[in-house]
Coordinates of C-alpha atoms in Angstrom, one line a residue:
Chain A
X1 CA -1.5 -8.3 -64.8
X2 CA -0.1 -11.8 -64.7
X3 CA 3.0 -10.8 -63.4
X4 CA 1.2 -8.5 -60.8
X5 CA -0.7 -11.8 -59.7
X6 CA 2.2 -13.6 -58.6
X7 CA 3.6 -11.8 -55.6
X8 CA 0.1 -11.0 -54.6
X9 CA -1.2 -14.5 -54.0
X10 CA 2.3 -15.1 -52.3
X11 CA 1.5 -12.6 -49.9
X12 CA -2.0 -13.7 -49.2
X13 CA -0.8 -17.3 -48.7
X14 CA 1.7 -16.1 -46.2
X15 CA -0.7 -14.2 -44.4
X16 CA -3.4 -16.9 -44.2
X17 CA -0.5 -19.5 -43.0
X18 CA 0.6 -16.9 -40.3
X19 CA -3.0 -16.4 -39.3
X20 CA -3.2 -20.3 -39.1
X21 CA -0.1 -20.7 -37.2
X22 CA -1.6 -17.6 -35.1
X23 CA -4.8 -19.5 -34.3
X24 CA -2.7 -22.4 -33.7
X25 CA -0.7 -20.5 -31.1
X26 CA -3.9 -18.8 -29.5
X27 CA -5.2 -22.4 -29.0
X28 CA -2.4 -23.4 -27.3
X29 CA -2.1 -20.6 -25.1
X30 CA -5.8 -20.9 -24.0
X31 CA -5.3 -24.8 -23.6
X32 CA -2.5 -23.7 -21.2
X33 CA -4.6 -21.4 -19.6
X34 CA -7.5 -23.8 -18.9
X35 CA -5.2 -26.9 -18.8
X36 CA -5.4 -27.2 -14.7
X37 CA -9.0 -27.1 -14.7
X38 CA -9.3 -29.9 -17.4
X39 CA -6.3 -31.8 -15.6
X40 CA -8.6 -31.7 -12.4
X41 CA -11.8 -32.7 -14.2
X42 CA -9.6 -35.9 -15.7
X43 CA -8.2 -36.6 -12.3
X44 CA -11.8 -36.5 -10.7
X45 CA -13.2 -38.7 -13.7
X46 CA -10.3 -41.0 -13.6
X47 CA -10.2 -41.8 -9.8
X48 CA -13.9 -42.2 -9.6
X49 CA -13.7 -44.8 -12.2
X50 CA -10.7 -46.6 -10.3
X51 CA -12.7 -46.4 -6.9
X52 CA -16.1 -46.1 -6.5
X53 CA -15.8 -44.9 -3.0
X54 CA -14.3 -41.5 -4.2
X55 CA -17.7 -40.0 -5.1
X56 CA -19.5 -40.7 -2.1
X57 CA -20.9 -37.7 -0.4
X58 CA -18.7 -38.4 2.9
X59 CA -15.7 -38.7 1.0
X60 CA -16.3 -35.4 -1.1
X61 CA -17.1 -33.9 2.2
X62 CA -13.6 -35.0 3.6
X63 CA -11.8 -33.8 0.5
X64 CA -13.5 -30.2 1.0
X65 CA -12.5 -30.3 4.8
X66 CA -8.8 -31.5 4.0
X67 CA -8.3 -28.9 1.4
X68 CA -10.0 -26.0 3.3
X69 CA -6.7 -25.1 5.0
X70 CA -4.5 -25.4 2.2
X71 CA -6.9 -23.3 0.2
X72 CA -7.1 -20.4 3.0
X73 CA -3.4 -20.0 3.0
X74 CA -3.0 -20.7 -0.6
X75 CA -5.2 -17.7 -1.2
X76 CA -2.7 -15.5 0.9
X77 CA 0.3 -17.1 -0.8
X78 CA -1.2 -16.5 -4.4
X79 CA -0.9 -12.5 -3.6
X80 CA 2.4 -13.0 -2.5
X81 CA 3.4 -15.0 -5.6
X82 CA 1.8 -12.6 -7.5
X83 CA 4.2 -9.9 -6.4
X84 CA 7.1 -12.0 -7.5
X85 CA 7.6 -13.4 -3.6
X86 CA 7.2 -16.4 -1.8
X87 CA 6.1 -16.7 1.9
X88 CA 7.9 -20.1 3.6
X89 CA 6.8 -19.0 7.0
X90 CA 3.3 -19.8 6.5
X91 CA 3.1 -23.3 7.9
X92 CA 5.2 -22.3 11.3
X93 CA 3.0 -19.1 11.4
X94 CA -0.3 -21.2 11.5
X95 CA 1.5 -23.4 14.2
X96 CA 2.3 -20.5 16.2
X97 CA -1.3 -19.1 15.8
X98 CA -2.8 -22.2 17.2
X99 CA -0.7 -22.3 20.2
X100 CA -1.2 -18.6 21.0
X101 CA -4.9 -19.3 20.6
X102 CA -4.5 -22.4 22.9
X103 CA -2.7 -20.2 25.5
X104 CA -5.6 -17.4 25.3
X105 CA -8.2 -20.1 25.6
X106 CA -6.7 -21.5 29.1
X107 CA -7.2 -18.0 30.4
X108 CA -10.7 -17.5 29.0
X109 CA -12.9 -19.8 27.2
X110 CA -14.1 -17.1 24.6
X111 CA -14.6 -18.0 20.8
X112 CA -13.8 -14.3 19.6
X113 CA -11.0 -13.8 21.9
X114 CA -9.2 -16.6 20.6
X115 CA -9.8 -16.0 17.1
X116 CA -8.8 -12.5 17.4
X117 CA -5.6 -13.8 19.1
X118 CA -4.7 -16.1 16.2
X119 CA -5.7 -13.8 13.8
X120 CA -3.3 -11.0 15.4
X121 CA -0.3 -13.5 15.7
X122 CA -0.9 -14.4 12.0
X123 CA -0.9 -10.9 10.8
X124 CA 2.1 -10.0 13.0
X125 CA 4.2 -12.6 11.6
X126 CA 3.0 -11.3 8.2
X127 CA 3.8 -7.6 8.8
X128 CA 7.4 -8.7 10.2
X129 CA 7.8 -10.5 6.9
X130 CA 7.1 -7.8 4.8
X131 CA 8.6 -4.9 6.7
X132 CA 12.0 -6.6 7.2
X133 CA 11.7 -7.4 3.4
X134 CA 11.1 -4.3 2.1
X135 CA 12.7 -1.7 4.9
X136 CA 15.5 -4.1 5.5
X137 CA 16.2 -4.1 1.8
X138 CA 16.8 -7.7 1.4
X139 CA 17.4 -9.1 -2.0
X140 CA 14.7 -11.8 -1.9
X141 CA 11.6 -12.4 0.8
X142 CA 13.0 -16.1 0.6
X143 CA 15.5 -15.2 3.3
X144 CA 13.5 -13.5 5.5
X145 CA 10.5 -15.8 5.3
X146 CA 12.8 -18.5 5.8
X147 CA 14.1 -17.2 9.0
X148 CA 10.4 -16.2 10.5
X149 CA 9.7 -20.0 9.6
X150 CA 12.3 -21.1 12.1
X151 CA 11.6 -18.6 14.7
X152 CA 7.7 -18.9 14.5
X153 CA 8.3 -22.4 14.9
X154 CA 10.5 -22.0 17.5
X155 CA 8.4 -19.6 19.5
X156 CA 5.5 -22.0 18.9
X157 CA 7.4 -25.0 20.7
X158 CA 8.7 -22.5 23.4
X159 CA 5.2 -21.4 24.4
X160 CA 3.8 -24.7 24.1
X161 CA 6.1 -25.7 27.0
X162 CA 6.9 -29.1 26.1
X163 CA 3.3 -30.2 24.6
X164 CA 2.8 -31.6 21.2
X165 CA -1.1 -30.9 21.4
X166 CA -2.9 -28.7 23.7
X167 CA -6.2 -30.1 24.1
X168 CA -9.6 -27.8 23.9
X169 CA -11.1 -25.3 21.9
X170 CA -13.9 -22.8 22.4
X171 CA -17.2 -24.3 21.0
X172 CA -17.4 -21.3 18.3
X173 CA -14.2 -22.5 16.8
X174 CA -15.0 -26.2 16.9
X175 CA -18.2 -25.4 15.1
X176 CA -16.2 -23.4 12.4
X177 CA -13.5 -25.9 11.9
X178 CA -15.3 -29.0 12.6
X179 CA -18.9 -28.2 12.4
X180 CA -21.2 -28.6 9.2
X181 CA -24.3 -26.8 7.7
X182 CA -26.8 -28.6 5.6
X183 CA -24.4 -31.5 4.9
X184 CA -21.4 -29.1 4.0
X185 CA -18.4 -28.7 6.4
X186 CA -18.5 -25.2 7.5
X187 CA -14.7 -24.9 6.6
X188 CA -16.0 -24.6 3.1
X189 CA -18.0 -21.6 4.0
X190 CA -14.6 -20.1 5.4
X191 CA -12.7 -20.8 2.3
X192 CA -15.6 -19.2 0.0
X193 CA -15.9 -16.2 2.3
X194 CA -12.0 -15.6 2.2
X195 CA -11.9 -16.2 -1.5
X196 CA -14.8 -13.7 -2.1
X197 CA -13.1 -11.0 0.0
X198 CA -9.7 -11.4 -1.4
X199 CA -11.2 -11.6 -4.8
X200 CA -13.1 -8.5 -4.4
X201 CA -9.8 -6.7 -3.2
X202 CA -7.7 -8.1 -5.8
X203 CA -9.9 -7.4 -8.7
X204 CA -12.2 -4.4 -8.1
X205 CA -9.6 -2.2 -5.9
X206 CA -7.0 -0.1 -6.7
X207 CA -4.9 -2.0 -4.6
X208 CA -5.2 -5.0 -6.7
X209 CA -4.4 -3.6 -9.7
X210 CA -1.0 -2.5 -8.0
X211 CA -0.3 -5.9 -7.0
X212 CA -0.5 -7.0 -10.5
X213 CA 1.6 -3.8 -11.8
X214 CA 4.2 -4.6 -8.9
X215 CA 4.4 -8.4 -10.2
X216 CA 4.5 -7.5 -13.9
X217 CA 7.2 -4.9 -13.4
X218 CA 8.5 -3.6 -10.4
X219 CA 10.9 -0.7 -11.9
X220 CA 7.8 0.4 -14.3
X221 CA 5.6 0.5 -10.8
X222 CA 8.1 2.8 -9.0
X223 CA 8.1 4.8 -12.2
X224 CA 4.6 5.1 -12.5
X225 CA 4.4 6.2 -8.8
X226 CA 2.8 3.3 -7.3
X227 CA 3.7 3.0 -3.5
X228 CA 5.6 -0.2 -4.5
X229 CA 6.9 -0.7 -0.7
X230 CA 3.4 -0.7 0.9
X231 CA 1.9 -2.7 -1.8
X232 CA 4.7 -5.4 -0.8
X233 CA 4.3 -5.2 2.7
X234 CA 0.3 -5.6 2.6
X235 CA 0.8 -8.7 0.6
X236 CA 2.9 -10.4 3.5
X237 CA 0.3 -9.1 6.2
X238 CA -2.6 -10.9 4.2
X239 CA -0.7 -13.9 3.6
X240 CA -0.1 -13.8 7.4
X241 CA -3.7 -13.3 8.3
X242 CA -4.7 -16.3 6.0
X243 CA -2.3 -18.6 8.1
X244 CA -4.2 -17.0 11.0
X245 CA -7.7 -18.1 9.5
X246 CA -6.1 -21.3 8.4
X247 CA -5.3 -21.8 12.0
X248 CA -8.6 -21.1 13.4
X249 CA -10.1 -24.1 11.0
X250 CA -7.5 -26.5 11.7
X251 CA -7.6 -25.8 15.6
X252 CA -11.3 -26.1 15.6
X253 CA -11.3 -29.3 13.3
X254 CA -9.0 -31.0 15.8
X255 CA -10.2 -28.9 18.7
X256 CA -6.7 -28.7 19.6
X257 CA -3.7 -26.4 19.1
X258 CA -0.3 -27.8 18.3
X259 CA 3.3 -26.7 17.4
X260 CA 3.8 -29.0 15.2
X261 CA 1.0 -28.0 12.7
X262 CA 1.4 -27.0 9.5
X263 CA 4.3 -29.0 8.6
X264 CA 5.2 -28.5 5.1
X265 CA 2.2 -26.4 4.6
X266 CA 4.4 -23.6 2.5
X267 CA 5.3 -26.4 0.5
X268 CA 1.6 -27.5 -0.3
X269 CA 0.3 -23.9 -0.6
X270 CA 3.1 -22.6 -3.2
X271 CA 2.3 -26.1 -5.1
X272 CA -1.4 -25.3 -5.2
X273 CA -0.7 -21.7 -6.6
X274 CA 1.6 -23.1 -9.1
X275 CA -0.3 -26.2 -10.0
X276 CA -3.2 -24.2 -10.3
X277 CA -1.8 -22.3 -13.1
X278 CA -0.3 -18.9 -11.7
X279 CA 3.0 -17.8 -12.8
X280 CA 6.0 -18.1 -10.8
X281 CA 7.4 -14.9 -12.4
X282 CA 5.0 -12.9 -10.9
X283 CA 2.0 -10.7 -12.3
X284 CA 0.0 -13.6 -13.7
X285 CA -2.9 -15.6 -11.8
X286 CA -5.8 -15.2 -9.9
X287 CA -7.8 -16.6 -7.1
X288 CA -9.1 -19.5 -9.1
X289 CA -5.7 -21.0 -9.6
X290 CA -5.0 -21.3 -5.8
X291 CA -8.5 -23.0 -5.3
X292 CA -8.2 -25.2 -8.2
X293 CA -4.5 -25.9 -7.0
X294 CA -5.9 -26.7 -3.5
X295 CA -8.3 -28.8 -4.5
X296 CA -6.1 -30.8 -7.0
X297 CA -3.5 -31.3 -4.0
X298 CA -6.7 -32.6 -1.6
X299 CA -8.0 -34.8 -4.5
X300 CA -4.6 -36.5 -5.3
X301 CA -3.9 -37.1 -1.5
X302 CA -7.3 -38.6 -1.1
X303 CA -7.2 -40.8 -4.1
X304 CA -3.9 -42.2 -3.3
X305 CA -5.1 -43.0 0.3
X306 CA -8.1 -44.6 -1.1
X307 CA -6.1 -46.5 -3.5
X308 CA -3.7 -47.8 -0.5
X309 CA -0.8 -45.9 -2.2
X310 CA 1.7 -45.3 0.6
X311 CA 2.2 -41.6 1.9
X312 CA 5.7 -41.3 0.8
X313 CA 4.7 -41.7 -2.8
X314 CA 2.3 -38.8 -2.2
X315 CA 5.4 -36.6 -1.8
X316 CA 7.0 -37.7 -4.5
X317 CA 3.9 -37.4 -6.6
X318 CA 3.3 -33.9 -5.9
X319 CA 6.7 -32.8 -6.3
X320 CA 6.6 -34.2 -9.9
X321 CA 3.2 -32.2 -10.4
X322 CA 5.3 -28.9 -9.3
X323 CA 7.7 -29.5 -11.9
X324 CA 5.4 -30.2 -14.6
X325 CA 3.2 -27.0 -13.6
X326 CA 6.5 -25.0 -13.9
X327 CA 7.3 -26.5 -17.1
X328 CA 4.0 -25.1 -18.6
X329 CA 4.3 -21.8 -17.4
X330 CA 7.9 -21.8 -19.3
X331 CA 6.0 -23.2 -22.3
X332 CA 3.6 -20.4 -22.2
X333 CA 5.9 -17.8 -21.9
X334 CA 7.7 -19.2 -25.0
X335 CA 4.7 -19.3 -27.0
X336 CA 3.7 -15.7 -26.2
X337 CA 7.2 -14.7 -27.4
X338 CA 6.4 -16.8 -30.6
X339 CA 3.1 -14.5 -30.9
X340 CA 4.9 -11.3 -30.4
X341 CA 7.3 -11.9 -33.2
X342 CA 4.5 -12.9 -35.5
X343 CA 2.8 -9.3 -34.4
X344 CA 5.8 -7.7 -35.7
X345 CA 5.9 -9.3 -39.0
X346 CA 2.1 -8.2 -39.3
X347 CA 2.4 -4.6 -38.0
X348 CA 1.9 -2.1 -40.5
Chain B
X1 CA 9.4 26.1 -35.2
X2 CA 5.6 26.0 -34.8
X3 CA 3.7 29.1 -34.0
X4 CA 2.5 27.8 -30.8
X5 CA 5.9 28.0 -29.2
X6 CA 5.8 30.5 -26.6
X7 CA 7.9 33.2 -24.9
X8 CA 8.7 31.8 -21.4
X9 CA 9.9 28.4 -20.9
X10 CA 7.4 25.7 -19.6
X11 CA 10.2 23.8 -18.0
X12 CA 13.8 25.3 -17.0
X13 CA 16.4 23.2 -15.6
X14 CA 19.3 25.3 -13.6
X15 CA 22.7 24.0 -12.9
X16 CA 21.5 20.6 -12.4
X17 CA 24.1 18.6 -10.3
X18 CA 23.8 14.7 -9.8
X19 CA 26.7 12.3 -8.5
X20 CA 26.5 8.5 -8.1
X21 CA 29.0 8.0 -5.8
X22 CA 32.4 8.9 -7.5
X23 CA 30.7 9.3 -10.8
X24 CA 29.7 13.1 -11.3
X25 CA 27.0 12.5 -13.9
X26 CA 25.8 16.1 -14.2
X27 CA 27.8 19.2 -13.6
X28 CA 26.0 22.1 -13.4
X29 CA 23.4 21.4 -16.6
X30 CA 21.0 24.0 -17.6
X31 CA 18.2 23.9 -20.2
X32 CA 15.0 25.4 -21.2
X33 CA 12.0 23.9 -23.0
X34 CA 9.1 25.7 -24.7
X35 CA 5.5 24.7 -25.3
X36 CA 4.6 23.4 -28.5
X37 CA 8.6 22.9 -29.4
X38 CA 10.7 20.0 -29.6
X39 CA 13.7 19.9 -27.9
X40 CA 16.5 17.1 -28.9
X41 CA 18.7 16.3 -26.0
X42 CA 21.8 14.9 -27.6
X43 CA 25.2 13.2 -26.6
X44 CA 27.5 10.1 -26.6
X45 CA 26.6 7.2 -24.1
X46 CA 27.2 8.1 -20.6
X47 CA 26.9 12.2 -21.4
X48 CA 24.2 12.1 -18.8
X49 CA 21.1 12.6 -21.0
X50 CA 19.3 9.6 -19.4
X51 CA 20.3 10.9 -15.9
X52 CA 18.8 14.5 -16.7
X53 CA 15.5 13.0 -17.7
X54 CA 15.4 10.9 -14.9
X55 CA 16.0 13.9 -12.3
X56 CA 13.3 15.8 -14.3
X57 CA 10.6 12.7 -14.0
X58 CA 11.4 12.3 -10.3
X59 CA 13.2 8.9 -10.4
X60 CA 16.4 10.5 -9.2
X61 CA 16.6 13.7 -6.8
X62 CA 18.9 16.4 -7.8
X63 CA 22.0 16.9 -5.7
X64 CA 22.4 20.8 -6.8
X65 CA 20.5 23.2 -9.1
X66 CA 16.5 23.5 -9.5
X67 CA 13.7 22.8 -11.6
X68 CA 11.1 25.3 -12.5
X69 CA 7.9 24.7 -14.1
X70 CA 6.1 27.7 -15.5
X71 CA 8.5 29.9 -13.6
X72 CA 7.7 28.4 -10.5
X73 CA 10.5 26.6 -8.5
X74 CA 9.1 22.9 -7.8
X75 CA 10.5 20.1 -6.1
X76 CA 10.1 16.7 -7.8
X77 CA 10.8 14.1 -5.1
X78 CA 9.1 11.2 -6.8
X79 CA 7.9 10.1 -10.2
X80 CA 3.9 10.5 -8.9
X81 CA 5.1 14.3 -8.3
X82 CA 6.4 14.7 -11.6
X83 CA 3.3 13.3 -13.1
X84 CA 1.0 15.2 -10.9
X85 CA 3.2 18.3 -12.2
X86 CA 2.1 17.4 -15.8
X87 CA 5.4 15.8 -17.0
X88 CA 5.2 12.6 -18.7
X89 CA 8.2 10.3 -19.4
X90 CA 8.6 7.6 -21.9
X91 CA 11.4 5.5 -20.7
X92 CA 13.8 3.6 -22.8
X93 CA 12.3 0.3 -21.7
X94 CA 9.3 1.7 -22.0
X95 CA 7.9 0.8 -18.3
X96 CA 5.1 -1.3 -19.7
X97 CA 3.5 -3.9 -17.8
X98 CA 3.2 -7.1 -20.0
X99 CA 0.9 -8.8 -18.0
X100 CA -1.7 -5.9 -18.2
X101 CA -4.1 -4.8 -21.0
X102 CA -3.4 -1.7 -22.7
X103 CA -6.1 0.2 -20.9
X104 CA -4.9 -1.3 -17.8
X105 CA -1.3 0.0 -18.6
X106 CA -2.6 3.6 -19.7
X107 CA -4.0 4.1 -16.1
X108 CA -1.5 2.5 -13.9
X109 CA -0.6 4.5 -10.8
X110 CA -3.4 6.7 -11.5
X111 CA -6.6 4.7 -12.0
X112 CA -10.0 6.1 -12.2
X113 CA -11.7 5.2 -9.0
X114 CA -14.3 6.0 -6.3
X115 CA -14.8 7.0 -3.8
X116 CA -12.9 9.9 -3.3
X117 CA -12.7 10.1 0.5
X118 CA -11.1 6.5 0.7
X119 CA -7.4 6.2 0.7
X120 CA -6.3 5.7 -2.9
X121 CA -5.4 1.9 -2.7
X122 CA -8.6 1.4 -1.1
X123 CA -10.9 2.8 -3.8
X124 CA -12.8 0.7 -6.7
X125 CA -11.8 0.7 -10.1
X126 CA -13.8 2.3 -12.9
X127 CA -12.7 -0.2 -15.1
X128 CA -15.2 0.6 -17.8
X129 CA -14.5 4.3 -18.0
X130 CA -10.8 3.6 -18.3
X131 CA -11.4 1.0 -21.0
X132 CA -13.7 3.3 -22.9
X133 CA -11.2 6.5 -22.7
X134 CA -8.2 4.4 -23.3
X135 CA -9.9 3.0 -26.3
X136 CA -10.8 6.7 -27.5
X137 CA -7.4 8.1 -27.2
X138 CA -5.8 4.7 -29.3
X139 CA -8.5 5.4 -31.7
X140 CA -7.6 9.2 -32.2
X141 CA -3.7 8.3 -32.2
X142 CA -4.7 5.9 -35.0
X143 CA -2.6 3.2 -33.4
X144 CA -3.3 -0.2 -34.6
X145 CA -3.7 -2.9 -32.1
X146 CA -4.4 -6.4 -32.7
X147 CA -6.7 -6.7 -29.6
X148 CA -7.5 -4.4 -27.1
X149 CA -8.5 -6.8 -24.2
X150 CA -4.9 -8.7 -24.2
X151 CA -2.2 -8.3 -22.3
X152 CA 0.5 -6.1 -24.0
X153 CA 3.1 -8.9 -23.7
X154 CA 1.5 -10.3 -27.2
X155 CA 2.1 -7.2 -29.0
X156 CA 5.1 -6.4 -31.2
X157 CA 7.8 -3.8 -30.3
X158 CA 6.3 -1.0 -32.4
X159 CA 2.8 -1.4 -31.0
X160 CA 4.0 -1.5 -27.3
X161 CA 6.1 1.7 -28.1
X162 CA 3.2 3.2 -29.7
X163 CA 1.2 2.4 -26.5
X164 CA 3.7 3.8 -24.1
X165 CA 3.6 7.1 -26.2
X166 CA -0.1 7.4 -26.5
X167 CA 0.0 6.9 -22.8
X168 CA 2.1 9.8 -22.2
X169 CA -0.1 11.8 -24.6
X170 CA -3.2 11.1 -22.6
X171 CA -1.6 12.8 -19.1
X172 CA 0.8 15.0 -20.7
X173 CA -0.3 18.6 -19.7
X174 CA 3.1 20.6 -20.0
X175 CA 6.4 18.4 -20.7
X176 CA 6.9 15.1 -22.2
X177 CA 10.2 13.5 -22.1
X178 CA 11.0 10.8 -24.6
X179 CA 14.0 8.4 -24.1
X180 CA 15.4 6.8 -27.6
X181 CA 11.7 6.2 -28.6
X182 CA 12.6 4.8 -32.0
X183 CA 15.8 2.9 -31.1
X184 CA 14.4 -0.7 -31.4
X185 CA 11.8 -0.2 -34.1
X186 CA 11.8 -0.9 -37.7
X187 CA 11.3 2.1 -40.4
X188 CA 7.5 1.9 -40.5
X189 CA 7.1 1.6 -37.0
X190 CA 9.5 4.3 -36.2
X191 CA 7.7 6.7 -38.6
X192 CA 4.3 6.0 -36.8
X193 CA 6.2 7.0 -33.6
X194 CA 7.5 10.2 -34.9
X195 CA 4.1 11.1 -36.2
X196 CA 3.0 10.8 -32.5
X197 CA 5.6 13.1 -31.2
X198 CA 4.6 15.6 -33.8
X199 CA 0.9 15.4 -32.5
X200 CA 2.2 15.5 -28.8
X201 CA 4.0 19.3 -30.0
X202 CA 0.9 20.2 -32.0
X203 CA -1.3 19.8 -28.8
X204 CA 1.0 22.3 -26.9
X205 CA 3.4 19.9 -24.7
X206 CA 7.1 21.0 -24.7
X207 CA 8.9 17.8 -26.0
X208 CA 12.0 16.7 -24.8
X209 CA 13.5 14.0 -27.3
X210 CA 16.7 11.7 -26.8
X211 CA 17.8 10.3 -29.8
X212 CA 21.0 9.3 -31.7
X213 CA 19.2 9.3 -35.1
X214 CA 20.4 12.6 -36.4
X215 CA 17.8 12.7 -39.5
X216 CA 14.9 12.6 -36.7
X217 CA 16.5 15.2 -35.0
X218 CA 17.1 17.6 -38.3
X219 CA 13.5 16.6 -39.2
X220 CA 11.5 16.9 -35.9
X221 CA 13.6 19.2 -33.4
X222 CA 13.3 23.0 -33.3
X223 CA 16.5 22.9 -30.9
X224 CA 19.1 20.8 -29.7
X225 CA 21.2 20.7 -26.6
X226 CA 24.4 18.7 -26.6
X227 CA 25.8 16.9 -23.3
X228 CA 29.2 15.5 -23.1
X229 CA 30.5 13.9 -19.7
X230 CA 27.8 15.7 -17.9
X231 CA 28.2 19.2 -18.9
X232 CA 26.1 21.1 -21.6
X233 CA 28.8 21.8 -24.7
X234 CA 26.3 23.5 -27.2
X235 CA 23.2 24.7 -28.0
X236 CA 21.7 25.2 -31.7
X237 CA 19.0 25.1 -34.3
X238 CA 19.7 21.6 -36.1
X239 CA 19.3 21.5 -40.0
X240 CA 20.8 19.7 -42.8
X241 CA 23.7 22.0 -42.9
X242 CA 25.2 21.9 -39.2
X243 CA 24.4 18.1 -38.9
X244 CA 28.2 17.7 -39.0
X245 CA 28.7 20.2 -36.3
X246 CA 26.3 18.4 -33.9
X247 CA 27.8 15.3 -34.5
X248 CA 31.4 16.6 -33.6
X249 CA 29.8 18.5 -30.9
X250 CA 28.7 15.1 -29.4
X251 CA 31.9 13.3 -29.6
X252 CA 33.7 16.1 -28.7
X253 CA 35.9 16.4 -31.9
X254 CA 35.8 20.2 -32.7
X255 CA 37.5 21.0 -35.8

C-alpha cells in the first residue's frame, strides 16, 4: 500500500504542475490575443491624462476621419496578409484612382460616375496584381505589387499632366469624405460599411474559410481541392477595391485628386494589420485587428501632434511598434509550440 | 482477410507511368485494391510509393496507364475529383490547417453550405451542422481531444494524426490511402491510429497503407505490394513467416 502510494502522488503532482503550466501558458496566449486592444486602451487613457484636448469631441472626430482611409485600405490589406501575401501597391493605387476620378470629374460632374471610375481603377490594379502573381507564377507577391506601386504612381503622375492637385470633386463625394451626420464623420460610416461587408464575406462565406485555409497551409489547400489560385486573385482584387474606396474618402475630404496621395500608405496599412494582432505568417487574424491597428496609428499620430512631437519621430515610433508587434507574433508561435509539447506528454 | 472482401476490385491501377523530368518515378505499376481489405504498399525510399499515392489522389497526373474505379475508367485530374470519386488520402504531412479547429479541418474544401444555386465560394457556411457532425465522428471514433474549439496547432502529434485519419473516415466511400500514418508517433498513439485503420477497413473501404513498420504490416495488411525503383517487384500475403522475404524484396537482396 505504502509502496504504491509513492508513484501515485508523484504522477498526481506532475499532472498538477503541468496543468498549472498549462493555465499559465493559456493565460499568456490569451493576453497576447487581446494585447493590442489593451495597449490601445492604455494609450487612450495615458494620452488623455497628458493632454486634456485629446478627448474633446472635435479631436476624436479628427482621429476618426484621419484613421478612416488607413482603416479602409487596411481591411483589404488584412485579407492579403491572411493568405501570406503583401500588397505594396495600395498607396499608389489610391493616388491613381483619385486622379482617374479627377479626370472623369472634368468630363462629367457626376458623383456616381466618379465613384465607379475610382473603384474600377482600384479593382483593376488589384486584378493585375493577383493575376500576374498567380498565373505568372511569381515566387512572392512582393515583386508584382512593388512593380505596380511604381507603375500606378507613374500613371497617376502621367495622367495628372504636371498637376500635383486637381481641385474639385462632385458634391456627393465631398459629402462622403468630408461631411458629417449627427456629428459623426461620414467616413466613419464608410469604414463601418466596408468592415461589415468584408466581415460577412470572411466569416460567413465559404470563400472566407478558404482564405484562412490558403493562409494556414497552401499545399494542403491544394490537396483539399480548394481553388487556391482564384482565392489568391480575389484577395488582391478586394485589396484594390478597398484602395478605390479609400480614394473616394480621401478625395472627398480634400475635394481634390492628387498623384501624390497615399504616400507610404502601404506601410501604414501593413503596420495597422500587424500591430492590431494579425500574424504576418498568414492564416491568423481578423478584421478587428486591422481596425484596432488603424485606430492605434491614428491615435499615436494625433497624440504626438497634440504633444508637439516632431513629425520625424512619428515615423520612428511607428517603425519601432511594428517590430514589437512582430515579436509578439513570434512569441505566440513559441508558446503554442510549448502547449503542443505538453499535449503530447499528456496524451493517452 | 475479412469476410467483407469482395470479388472485384474497387480500385485498379493499370500500367501507371510517371516521369519528373529525367526521373522515371513509376514504370508501369499495376495494382488492385478490394473493399474490406488492407493493402500494404511497401518499398524503400524513392521506390515510388508516395508518387503512386499522389497520382491516385489527383495531386499528380499520370503520364501513362489508367485508373479504374469499380471497373469504370476514371480520369482523376485534381484532388477535388479524387475526393468526389470517393478516394480519401491521409498525407504524410497530414494536410491539416494549424490555424483551424478540428471541425473546420474536417470540412475544409467541402464545407456544408447553402444556398446551392450560388457558386460554391459564395455560399454561406452551415457552421453548427459542421461542428455537430464533426463532434459526432470524433466521439464515435473515440478520439480524445483536449478541446474541440481550439486550433489544431495546440494539439499533439497523435491527436493531429487522429484528426487527419478521422477526416478521411467521414468522407471515404471507396478507397482510403494513408502515407506513413504512424511514422512520427509514440507506441500508444500509433496503436490508436492502427485501430482507426481497422475501423476504416471494417466499414467497407479499401485501405492502402504505406508504412516502413513490418510489424504493422503483418498485423494489419491482407496483402502487400512491393515497389522498387518505380516497378512492382512482388505481391504476397504478409505473415510472420515471410517477413524476411518481404524485407529482401524491399531492399532488392533476393537470396
